[in-house]
Coordinates of C-alpha atoms and ligand atoms in Angstrom, one line a residue:
M1 CA 25.8 2.6 8.6
R2 CA 24.1 -0.7 9.7
F3 CA 21.8 -1.0 12.6
S4 CA 22.7 -3.7 15.2
A5 CA 22.4 -4.0 19.0
L6 CA 26.1 -3.0 19.2
S7 CA 25.8 0.1 17.0
I8 CA 22.8 1.2 19.0
I9 CA 24.6 0.8 22.3
L10 CA 27.8 2.5 21.0
N11 CA 25.8 5.4 19.5
G12 CA 23.8 5.8 22.7
L13 CA 27.1 6.0 24.7
S14 CA 28.4 8.7 22.4
G15 CA 25.2 10.8 22.7
N16 CA 23.7 9.7 19.4
T17 CA 25.7 12.3 17.5
N18 CA 27.4 10.0 15.1
W19 CA 24.5 8.6 13.1
S20 CA 24.7 9.5 9.5
A21 CA 21.8 10.5 7.3
H22 CA 19.7 7.6 6.0
W23 CA 20.0 8.8 2.4
R24 CA 22.0 11.4 0.5
R25 CA 20.5 14.5 -1.0
P26 CA 22.2 14.5 -4.4
E27 CA 21.9 17.0 -7.2
P28 CA 20.2 15.4 -10.2
K29 CA 22.6 14.1 -12.9
P30 CA 22.0 14.9 -16.6
D31 CA 20.8 11.3 -17.2
Y32 CA 20.2 7.9 -15.7
D33 CA 19.7 4.4 -17.0
V34 CA 16.4 4.2 -15.1
V35 CA 14.3 7.2 -13.9
I36 CA 11.4 6.3 -11.5
V37 CA 8.7 9.0 -11.1
G38 CA 7.3 8.9 -7.5
G39 CA 9.2 8.4 -4.2
G40 CA 6.4 6.6 -2.5
G41 CA 6.5 3.0 -1.2
H42 CA 6.3 1.5 -4.7
G43 CA 8.8 3.7 -6.4
L44 CA 11.4 3.3 -3.6
A45 CA 10.8 -0.4 -3.4
T46 CA 11.3 -0.7 -7.1
A47 CA 14.6 1.2 -7.0
Y48 CA 15.8 -1.0 -4.1
Y49 CA 15.0 -4.3 -5.8
L50 CA 16.2 -3.0 -9.2
A51 CA 19.6 -2.2 -7.7
K52 CA 19.8 -5.1 -5.3
I53 CA 18.5 -8.0 -7.4
Y54 CA 19.2 -6.9 -10.9
G55 CA 22.4 -4.9 -10.4
V56 CA 21.1 -1.7 -12.2
Q57 CA 23.5 1.0 -11.0
N58 CA 22.4 4.3 -12.4
I59 CA 18.9 4.9 -11.0
A60 CA 17.1 8.0 -9.9
V61 CA 13.8 8.3 -8.0
L62 CA 12.2 11.7 -8.6
E63 CA 9.8 12.8 -5.8
K64 CA 7.8 16.0 -6.1
A65 CA 7.7 16.6 -2.4
Y66 CA 9.5 14.6 0.3
V67 CA 9.8 10.8 0.9
G68 CA 6.7 9.6 2.7
S69 CA 4.6 12.6 1.8
G70 CA 2.2 10.5 -0.3
N71 CA 0.0 7.6 0.6
V72 CA 2.8 5.5 1.9
G73 CA 2.9 7.8 4.9
R74 CA -0.9 8.3 5.0
N75 CA -2.5 4.8 5.1
T76 CA -3.9 2.8 7.9
T77 CA -1.0 0.4 7.9
I78 CA -2.9 -2.9 7.3
I79 CA -1.2 -5.8 5.6
R80 CA -2.8 -9.1 4.6
S81 CA -3.0 -11.6 1.8
N82 CA -6.6 -12.7 2.2
Y83 CA -7.5 -12.4 -1.5
M84 CA -9.6 -14.9 -3.3
L85 CA -8.8 -14.7 -7.0
S86 CA -5.8 -16.7 -8.4
E87 CA -4.6 -13.5 -10.2
N88 CA -4.4 -11.7 -6.8
N89 CA -3.7 -14.2 -4.1
P90 CA -0.1 -15.4 -5.1
F91 CA 0.9 -11.7 -5.6
Y92 CA -0.3 -10.6 -2.2
E93 CA 1.2 -13.7 -0.6
L94 CA 4.5 -12.9 -2.2
S95 CA 4.2 -9.5 -0.6
M96 CA 3.4 -11.1 2.8
K97 CA 6.5 -13.3 2.5
L98 CA 8.6 -10.3 1.7
W99 CA 7.1 -8.4 4.6
E100 CA 8.1 -11.3 6.9
G101 CA 11.8 -10.9 6.0
L102 CA 11.8 -7.2 5.1
E103 CA 13.4 -5.7 8.3
Q104 CA 16.3 -8.1 8.1
D105 CA 16.6 -7.6 4.4
F106 CA 16.9 -3.8 4.5
N107 CA 18.2 -3.6 8.0
F108 CA 15.6 -1.1 9.3
N109 CA 12.9 -1.5 11.9
A110 CA 9.6 -1.1 10.1
M111 CA 7.6 -2.5 13.0
V112 CA 6.1 -5.4 11.0
S113 CA 3.5 -6.8 13.4
Q114 CA 1.6 -10.0 12.4
R115 CA -1.1 -9.5 14.9
G116 CA -3.9 -11.0 12.7
V117 CA -6.6 -9.5 10.5
L118 CA -10.2 -10.5 11.3
N119 CA -13.1 -9.9 8.9
L120 CA -16.4 -10.1 10.7
F121 CA -19.5 -11.6 9.0
H122 CA -23.0 -10.8 9.9
S123 CA -25.3 -13.1 7.8
D124 CA -25.4 -16.7 6.4
A125 CA -24.7 -15.4 2.9
Q126 CA -21.7 -13.5 4.1
R127 CA -20.4 -16.5 6.0
D128 CA -20.7 -18.6 2.9
S129 CA -18.8 -16.1 0.8
Y130 CA -16.0 -15.7 3.5
T131 CA -15.8 -19.5 3.7
R132 CA -15.3 -19.6 -0.1
R133 CA -12.6 -17.0 0.2
G134 CA -10.9 -18.8 3.1
N135 CA -11.0 -22.1 1.1
A136 CA -9.5 -20.3 -1.9
M137 CA -6.7 -18.9 0.3
R138 CA -5.9 -22.3 1.8
L139 CA -5.8 -23.8 -1.7
H140 CA -3.1 -21.2 -2.5
G141 CA -1.2 -22.3 0.7
V142 CA -2.2 -19.1 2.6
D143 CA -3.4 -19.4 6.2
A144 CA -7.1 -18.8 6.9
D145 CA -9.4 -19.7 9.9
L146 CA -13.1 -19.4 10.0
L147 CA -14.1 -18.4 13.5
D148 CA -17.6 -18.8 14.9
R149 CA -19.3 -16.3 17.1
R150 CA -18.0 -17.7 20.3
A151 CA -14.4 -17.7 19.1
V152 CA -14.7 -14.1 18.0
Q153 CA -16.2 -13.2 21.4
S154 CA -13.3 -14.7 23.2
L155 CA -10.9 -12.6 21.1
Y156 CA -12.8 -9.3 21.1
P157 CA -15.5 -9.3 23.9
F158 CA -16.2 -5.6 23.4
L159 CA -17.6 -5.9 19.9
D160 CA -21.4 -5.4 19.7
F161 CA -22.7 -9.0 19.7
A162 CA -26.1 -7.8 20.7
N163 CA -26.5 -5.5 17.7
A164 CA -30.0 -6.3 16.3
R165 CA -29.3 -5.0 12.8
F166 CA -25.8 -6.4 12.3
P167 CA -25.5 -9.5 14.5
I168 CA -21.9 -10.8 14.5
Q169 CA -22.0 -14.5 13.4
G170 CA -18.2 -15.0 13.2
G171 CA -15.2 -14.0 11.2
L172 CA -12.5 -15.0 8.8
L173 CA -9.1 -14.6 10.4
Q174 CA -5.7 -14.4 8.7
R175 CA -3.3 -14.7 11.6
R176 CA -0.3 -13.7 9.5
G177 CA -1.9 -10.4 8.5
G178 CA -1.3 -7.3 10.7
T179 CA 0.2 -3.9 10.5
V180 CA 3.5 -2.2 9.5
R181 CA 4.6 1.3 10.4
H182 CA 3.9 3.0 7.1
D183 CA 6.4 5.8 6.9
A184 CA 9.2 3.5 8.2
V185 CA 8.6 1.4 5.1
A186 CA 9.4 4.5 2.9
W187 CA 12.4 5.3 5.1
G188 CA 13.6 1.7 5.1
Y189 CA 13.4 1.4 1.3
A190 CA 14.9 4.8 0.7
R191 CA 17.8 4.0 3.0
G192 CA 18.2 0.6 1.4
A193 CA 18.1 2.0 -2.1
N194 CA 20.6 4.7 -1.1
G195 CA 22.9 2.0 0.0
Y196 CA 23.0 0.8 -3.6
S197 CA 23.8 4.3 -4.8
V198 CA 20.3 5.1 -6.0
D199 CA 19.8 8.9 -6.2
I200 CA 16.7 9.9 -4.3
I201 CA 15.8 13.4 -5.5
Q202 CA 13.2 15.2 -3.5
N203 CA 11.4 18.4 -4.3
C204 CA 11.7 17.4 -7.9
E205 CA 8.3 17.4 -9.7
V206 CA 8.1 15.9 -13.2
T207 CA 6.3 18.4 -15.3
S208 CA 6.5 16.8 -18.7
I209 CA 7.9 13.8 -20.6
R210 CA 10.0 14.1 -23.7
T211 CA 9.6 11.5 -26.3
S212 CA 11.3 10.7 -29.6
N213 CA 10.8 7.8 -32.1
G214 CA 8.4 6.0 -29.8
K215 CA 10.6 6.2 -26.8
A216 CA 10.7 8.3 -23.6
I217 CA 14.1 10.1 -23.7
G218 CA 13.8 12.2 -20.5
V219 CA 11.7 14.3 -18.2
E220 CA 11.3 18.0 -17.6
T221 CA 11.3 18.6 -13.8
T222 CA 11.3 21.5 -11.5
R223 CA 15.0 20.9 -11.1
G224 CA 15.8 20.8 -14.8
Y225 CA 15.8 18.2 -17.6
I226 CA 16.8 14.7 -16.7
G227 CA 17.5 12.1 -19.5
C228 CA 16.6 8.4 -19.1
G229 CA 17.2 5.0 -20.6
K230 CA 14.0 3.7 -19.2
L231 CA 11.2 5.6 -17.6
A232 CA 9.1 4.0 -14.8
L233 CA 6.0 5.6 -13.5
A234 CA 5.0 4.9 -9.8
A235 CA 3.1 8.1 -9.0
A236 CA 0.1 6.4 -7.2
G237 CA -2.8 8.9 -6.9
N238 CA -1.2 11.1 -9.6
S239 CA -0.7 8.2 -12.1
S240 CA -3.2 9.5 -14.6
R241 CA -1.7 13.0 -14.6
V242 CA 1.9 11.7 -15.1
A243 CA 0.9 9.1 -17.7
A244 CA -1.0 11.9 -19.6
M245 CA 2.4 13.6 -20.0
A246 CA 3.4 10.7 -22.2
G247 CA 0.1 10.8 -24.1
L248 CA -1.4 7.8 -22.3
K249 CA -4.9 7.8 -20.8
L250 CA -5.2 5.3 -18.0
P251 CA -8.5 3.6 -16.9
L252 CA -8.1 5.1 -13.4
E253 CA -9.9 7.5 -11.1
S254 CA -8.3 9.5 -8.3
H255 CA -10.4 9.4 -5.1
V256 CA -9.8 10.7 -1.6
L257 CA -9.6 8.2 1.3
Q258 CA -9.4 9.4 4.9
A259 CA -7.6 7.9 7.9
F260 CA -8.2 8.7 11.6
V261 CA -6.2 8.4 14.8
S262 CA -7.8 8.6 18.3
E263 CA -6.4 9.7 21.6
G264 CA -4.1 7.1 23.2
L265 CA -5.8 4.3 25.1
K266 CA -4.5 1.4 27.1
P267 CA -4.0 -1.8 25.1
F268 CA -7.5 -2.6 23.8
I269 CA -7.5 -4.1 20.3
N270 CA -4.9 -6.8 19.7
G271 CA -5.2 -7.2 16.0
V272 CA -7.0 -5.6 13.0
V273 CA -10.8 -6.0 13.0
T274 CA -13.0 -5.1 10.0
F275 CA -16.7 -4.6 10.0
G276 CA -18.6 -6.7 7.5
A277 CA -21.9 -4.8 7.5
G278 CA -20.3 -1.5 6.5
H279 CA -16.8 -0.4 5.7
F280 CA -14.8 0.1 8.9
Y281 CA -11.3 -1.2 9.8
V282 CA -9.4 -0.6 13.1
S283 CA -6.2 -1.5 14.8
Q284 CA -4.3 0.1 17.7
S285 CA -0.9 1.7 17.3
D286 CA 1.9 1.0 19.6
K287 CA 1.4 4.5 21.0
G288 CA -2.1 3.5 22.0
G289 CA -4.2 5.5 19.4
L290 CA -6.8 3.6 17.5
V291 CA -6.0 3.9 13.8
F292 CA -9.1 3.5 11.6
G293 CA -10.8 4.3 8.3
G294 CA -13.7 3.4 6.1
D295 CA -15.0 4.3 2.7
L296 CA -13.7 6.7 0.1
D297 CA -15.1 10.2 0.1
G298 CA -16.9 9.1 -3.1
Y299 CA -15.9 11.9 -5.6
N300 CA -12.8 12.5 -7.7
S301 CA -10.2 14.8 -6.2
Y302 CA -6.5 15.4 -5.9
A303 CA -6.8 17.1 -2.4
Q304 CA -5.2 15.2 0.4
R305 CA -8.0 15.9 2.8
G306 CA -11.6 14.7 3.2
N307 CA -15.0 15.9 4.2
L308 CA -17.2 15.7 7.3
A309 CA -19.9 13.6 5.7
T310 CA -17.5 10.7 5.4
V311 CA -16.2 11.3 8.9
E312 CA -19.8 10.8 10.2
H313 CA -20.2 7.7 8.0
V314 CA -17.0 6.1 9.4
A315 CA -17.9 7.0 13.0
E316 CA -21.3 5.4 12.5
A317 CA -19.9 2.1 11.2
G318 CA -17.3 2.1 14.0
K319 CA -19.9 2.6 16.7
A320 CA -22.1 -0.1 15.3
M321 CA -19.1 -2.5 15.7
I322 CA -17.7 -1.2 19.0
P323 CA -20.3 0.9 20.9
A324 CA -17.5 2.0 23.4
L325 CA -16.0 4.1 20.6
S326 CA -18.8 6.7 21.2
R327 CA -16.8 8.0 24.1
L328 CA -13.5 8.2 22.1
R329 CA -12.0 11.5 20.9
V330 CA -10.4 11.7 17.5
L331 CA -6.9 13.3 17.6
R332 CA -6.2 13.8 14.0
S333 CA -7.3 12.8 10.5
W334 CA -6.0 13.3 7.0
G335 CA -6.7 12.1 3.4
G336 CA -4.7 10.5 0.6
I337 CA -5.3 10.2 -3.1
M338 CA -5.9 6.7 -4.4
D339 CA -5.6 5.8 -8.1
M340 CA -8.6 3.5 -8.3
S341 CA -8.7 1.1 -11.3
M342 CA -11.9 0.0 -12.8
D343 CA -11.7 -3.5 -11.3
G344 CA -9.9 -2.6 -8.1
S345 CA -6.8 -4.5 -9.1
P346 CA -3.5 -2.9 -10.0
I347 CA -1.6 -2.3 -13.3
I348 CA 2.1 -3.5 -13.5
D349 CA 2.9 -3.4 -17.2
R350 CA 4.8 -1.8 -20.1
G351 CA 3.3 1.3 -21.5
H352 CA 2.7 2.3 -25.1
L353 CA 6.3 3.6 -25.5
D354 CA 9.1 1.2 -25.9
N355 CA 10.8 2.0 -22.7
L356 CA 7.9 3.2 -20.5
Y357 CA 6.8 1.1 -17.6
L358 CA 3.6 1.5 -15.5
N359 CA 2.9 0.8 -11.9
A360 CA -0.5 2.1 -11.0
G361 CA -4.1 1.4 -9.9
W362 CA -3.3 1.0 -6.2
C363 CA -6.5 1.1 -4.3
Y364 CA -7.1 -0.1 -0.7
G365 CA -4.5 -2.8 -1.3
G366 CA -1.6 -0.6 -2.2
F367 CA 0.3 -0.5 1.0
K368 CA 0.3 -4.2 1.7
A369 CA 1.4 -4.7 -1.9
T370 CA 4.4 -2.5 -1.6
P371 CA 7.2 -5.1 -1.4
A372 CA 5.7 -7.4 -4.1
S373 CA 4.9 -4.4 -6.3
G374 CA 8.5 -3.1 -6.1
Y375 CA 9.8 -6.6 -6.6
C376 CA 7.7 -7.4 -9.7
F377 CA 8.0 -4.0 -11.2
A378 CA 11.8 -4.2 -10.9
H379 CA 11.7 -7.5 -12.7
L380 CA 9.6 -6.0 -15.5
I381 CA 11.9 -3.1 -15.9
A382 CA 15.1 -5.2 -15.9
K383 CA 13.9 -8.0 -18.0
N384 CA 11.2 -6.4 -20.2
E385 CA 8.8 -9.2 -19.2
P386 CA 6.4 -9.5 -16.4
H387 CA 7.2 -11.4 -13.2
E388 CA 5.1 -14.6 -13.0
T389 CA 3.0 -13.4 -10.1
A390 CA 2.1 -10.1 -11.7
R391 CA 1.4 -11.5 -15.1
A392 CA -2.3 -10.7 -14.9
F393 CA -1.9 -7.0 -14.1
R394 CA -1.9 -6.0 -17.7
L395 CA -3.1 -2.6 -18.8
D396 CA -5.0 -4.0 -21.8
R397 CA -7.2 -6.3 -19.7
F398 CA -9.8 -3.5 -19.5
R399 CA -10.0 -3.4 -23.3
R400 CA -10.0 -7.2 -23.7
G401 CA -12.6 -7.7 -20.9
Y402 CA -10.3 -9.8 -18.7
I403 CA -10.9 -7.7 -15.5
I404 CA -9.7 -9.0 -12.1
D405 CA -12.8 -8.1 -10.1
E406 CA -11.7 -9.3 -6.6
K407 CA -14.6 -7.5 -4.9
G408 CA -17.2 -8.4 -7.5
Q409 CA -18.3 -4.8 -7.7
G410 CA -18.0 -4.4 -11.4
A411 CA -16.4 -1.3 -13.1
Q412 CA -17.2 1.1 -10.2
P413 CA -14.0 2.3 -8.7
N414 CA -15.7 4.2 -5.9
L415 CA -16.9 0.8 -4.6
H416 CA -13.5 -1.0 -4.7
Ligands
FAD1 C1 -6.1 7.0 4.1 C2 -5.5 5.8 3.4 C3 -5.5 4.6 4.1 C4 -5.0 3.4 3.4 N1 -4.9 2.3 4.1 C5 -4.3 1.2 3.5 C6 -4.1 0.0 4.3 O1 -4.4 -0.1 5.5 N2 -3.5 -1.0 3.6 C7 -3.2 -1.0 2.3 O2 -2.7 -2.0 1.8 N3 -3.3 0.2 1.6 C8 -3.9 1.2 2.2 N4 -4.0 2.4 1.5 C9 -3.5 2.5 0.1 C10 -2.0 2.7 -0.1 O3 -1.6 3.6 0.9 C11 -1.7 3.2 -1.5 O4 -2.3 2.4 -2.4 C12 -0.2 3.1 -1.7 O5 0.6 3.7 -0.7 C13 0.2 3.7 -3.1 O6 1.5 3.6 -3.4 P1 2.7 4.5 -3.0 O7 3.1 4.2 -1.6 O8 3.8 4.4 -4.0 O9 2.0 5.9 -3.1 P2 2.6 7.4 -2.7 O10 3.2 7.4 -1.4 O11 1.4 8.3 -2.9 O12 3.7 7.6 -3.8 C14 3.5 8.3 -5.0 C15 4.5 9.5 -5.0 O13 4.5 10.0 -6.3 C16 4.8 11.4 -6.1 N5 4.4 12.1 -7.4 C17 3.2 12.3 -7.9 N6 3.3 13.0 -9.0 C18 4.6 13.3 -9.2 C19 5.3 14.0 -10.2 N7 4.7 14.6 -11.2 N8 6.7 14.1 -10.1 C20 7.3 13.5 -9.0 N9 6.7 12.8 -8.1 C21 5.3 12.7 -8.2 C22 3.9 11.8 -4.9 O14 4.3 13.0 -4.3 C23 4.0 10.6 -4.1 O15 5.0 10.7 -3.1 C24 -4.5 3.6 2.1 C25 -4.5 4.8 1.4 C26 -5.0 5.9 2.1 C27 -5.0 7.2 1.4

């Protein structure tokens, strides 16, 4: 089933009763060439590219709940490639380029919207550091514009330019940044992978990993034992738990991050705006709700919900940036589990077993990285060597001291 203008019209005329399911619901087979643990954005994208680009035919994605139940369906939908370090920037730019062609590629409307991401700065020092980042982006061939206060004012007149504590001096704008409908990304990749005969097995939790002679030979699951030629872990917030099943301790912490959606408003915020004097980011969904978030809850947890102290903190930062938010009602909020690495950058690498592959450490940047992560992880699994843009995301960098500290926060995951 392909989507096209014609198929939509024809199905509309026949009462929309002839659409087929986007993916099958197969019973697990006894074994697969590649088993991917985690049916989030990264696991599904990996399966899609593995089948599509590398022609691997016998792949299963094992998901403990349902597709989209993890962070891929819980994030604040922001995409950007405004990274500074040369280990990160080309990778996130690869992701941006894949976003730009994704809907045509997997023939699914993921509502990719390049409406611009603006990072506000509030001091001379912050302006200098944003200028440096913008210059680094441009040197990598990525778009970046430094806006002065007046230019920001003409884009977003309702920001608090009179704020005495946090005066807005300007902002760094990446026009190609924006938003993507998060769960549609999971559905699009699942549908695309299904089109290449990948088995997406939901309600199938991996409970242990069987090894023999330095290899992973299969996984015990809530739906029985499944053998594997290669085992790829893409369990995001649960990466440490799943890796521990193979005897591997990862340098990760799992933290709660909350997201919020307000009541619907008339069009108000055209792009994504982030506060530079606190942690607050906001955009407006096509339904009219403001979608926003802030800092982590600041403690380790596997619960997909957060606490009121952080709600208050996020609301404070939001009101300092846009005073009119004080009259806004929040409609809903939720939490997700982020697997924060010790330098805030991800891990895409081989594990300690011969046929074990790791995709983990996705912090705030995990959603925007989805296409490139899947693309590079598929390359690693198929070829047993890293993709050139993901070469730096080695697991042993923490032991060797080659950390990729994009935010300059040091080894404090709660700050990344
Ligand atoms: C509130 C919030 C806002 C965010 N906002 C942004 C943003 O604006 N931009 C951005 O770039 N990033 C953002 N992120 C980060 C981003 O969402 C994540 O880093 C990214 O989605 C993680 O990758 P994933 O999609 O594969 O994760 P997930 O969707 O969590 O996928 C992992 C899957 O593994 C499954 N799993 C776990 N254990 C097992 C097991 N034992 N057996 C089988 N399956 C298992 C889980 O059920 C889950 O479905 C945000 C995160 C949160 C929580």
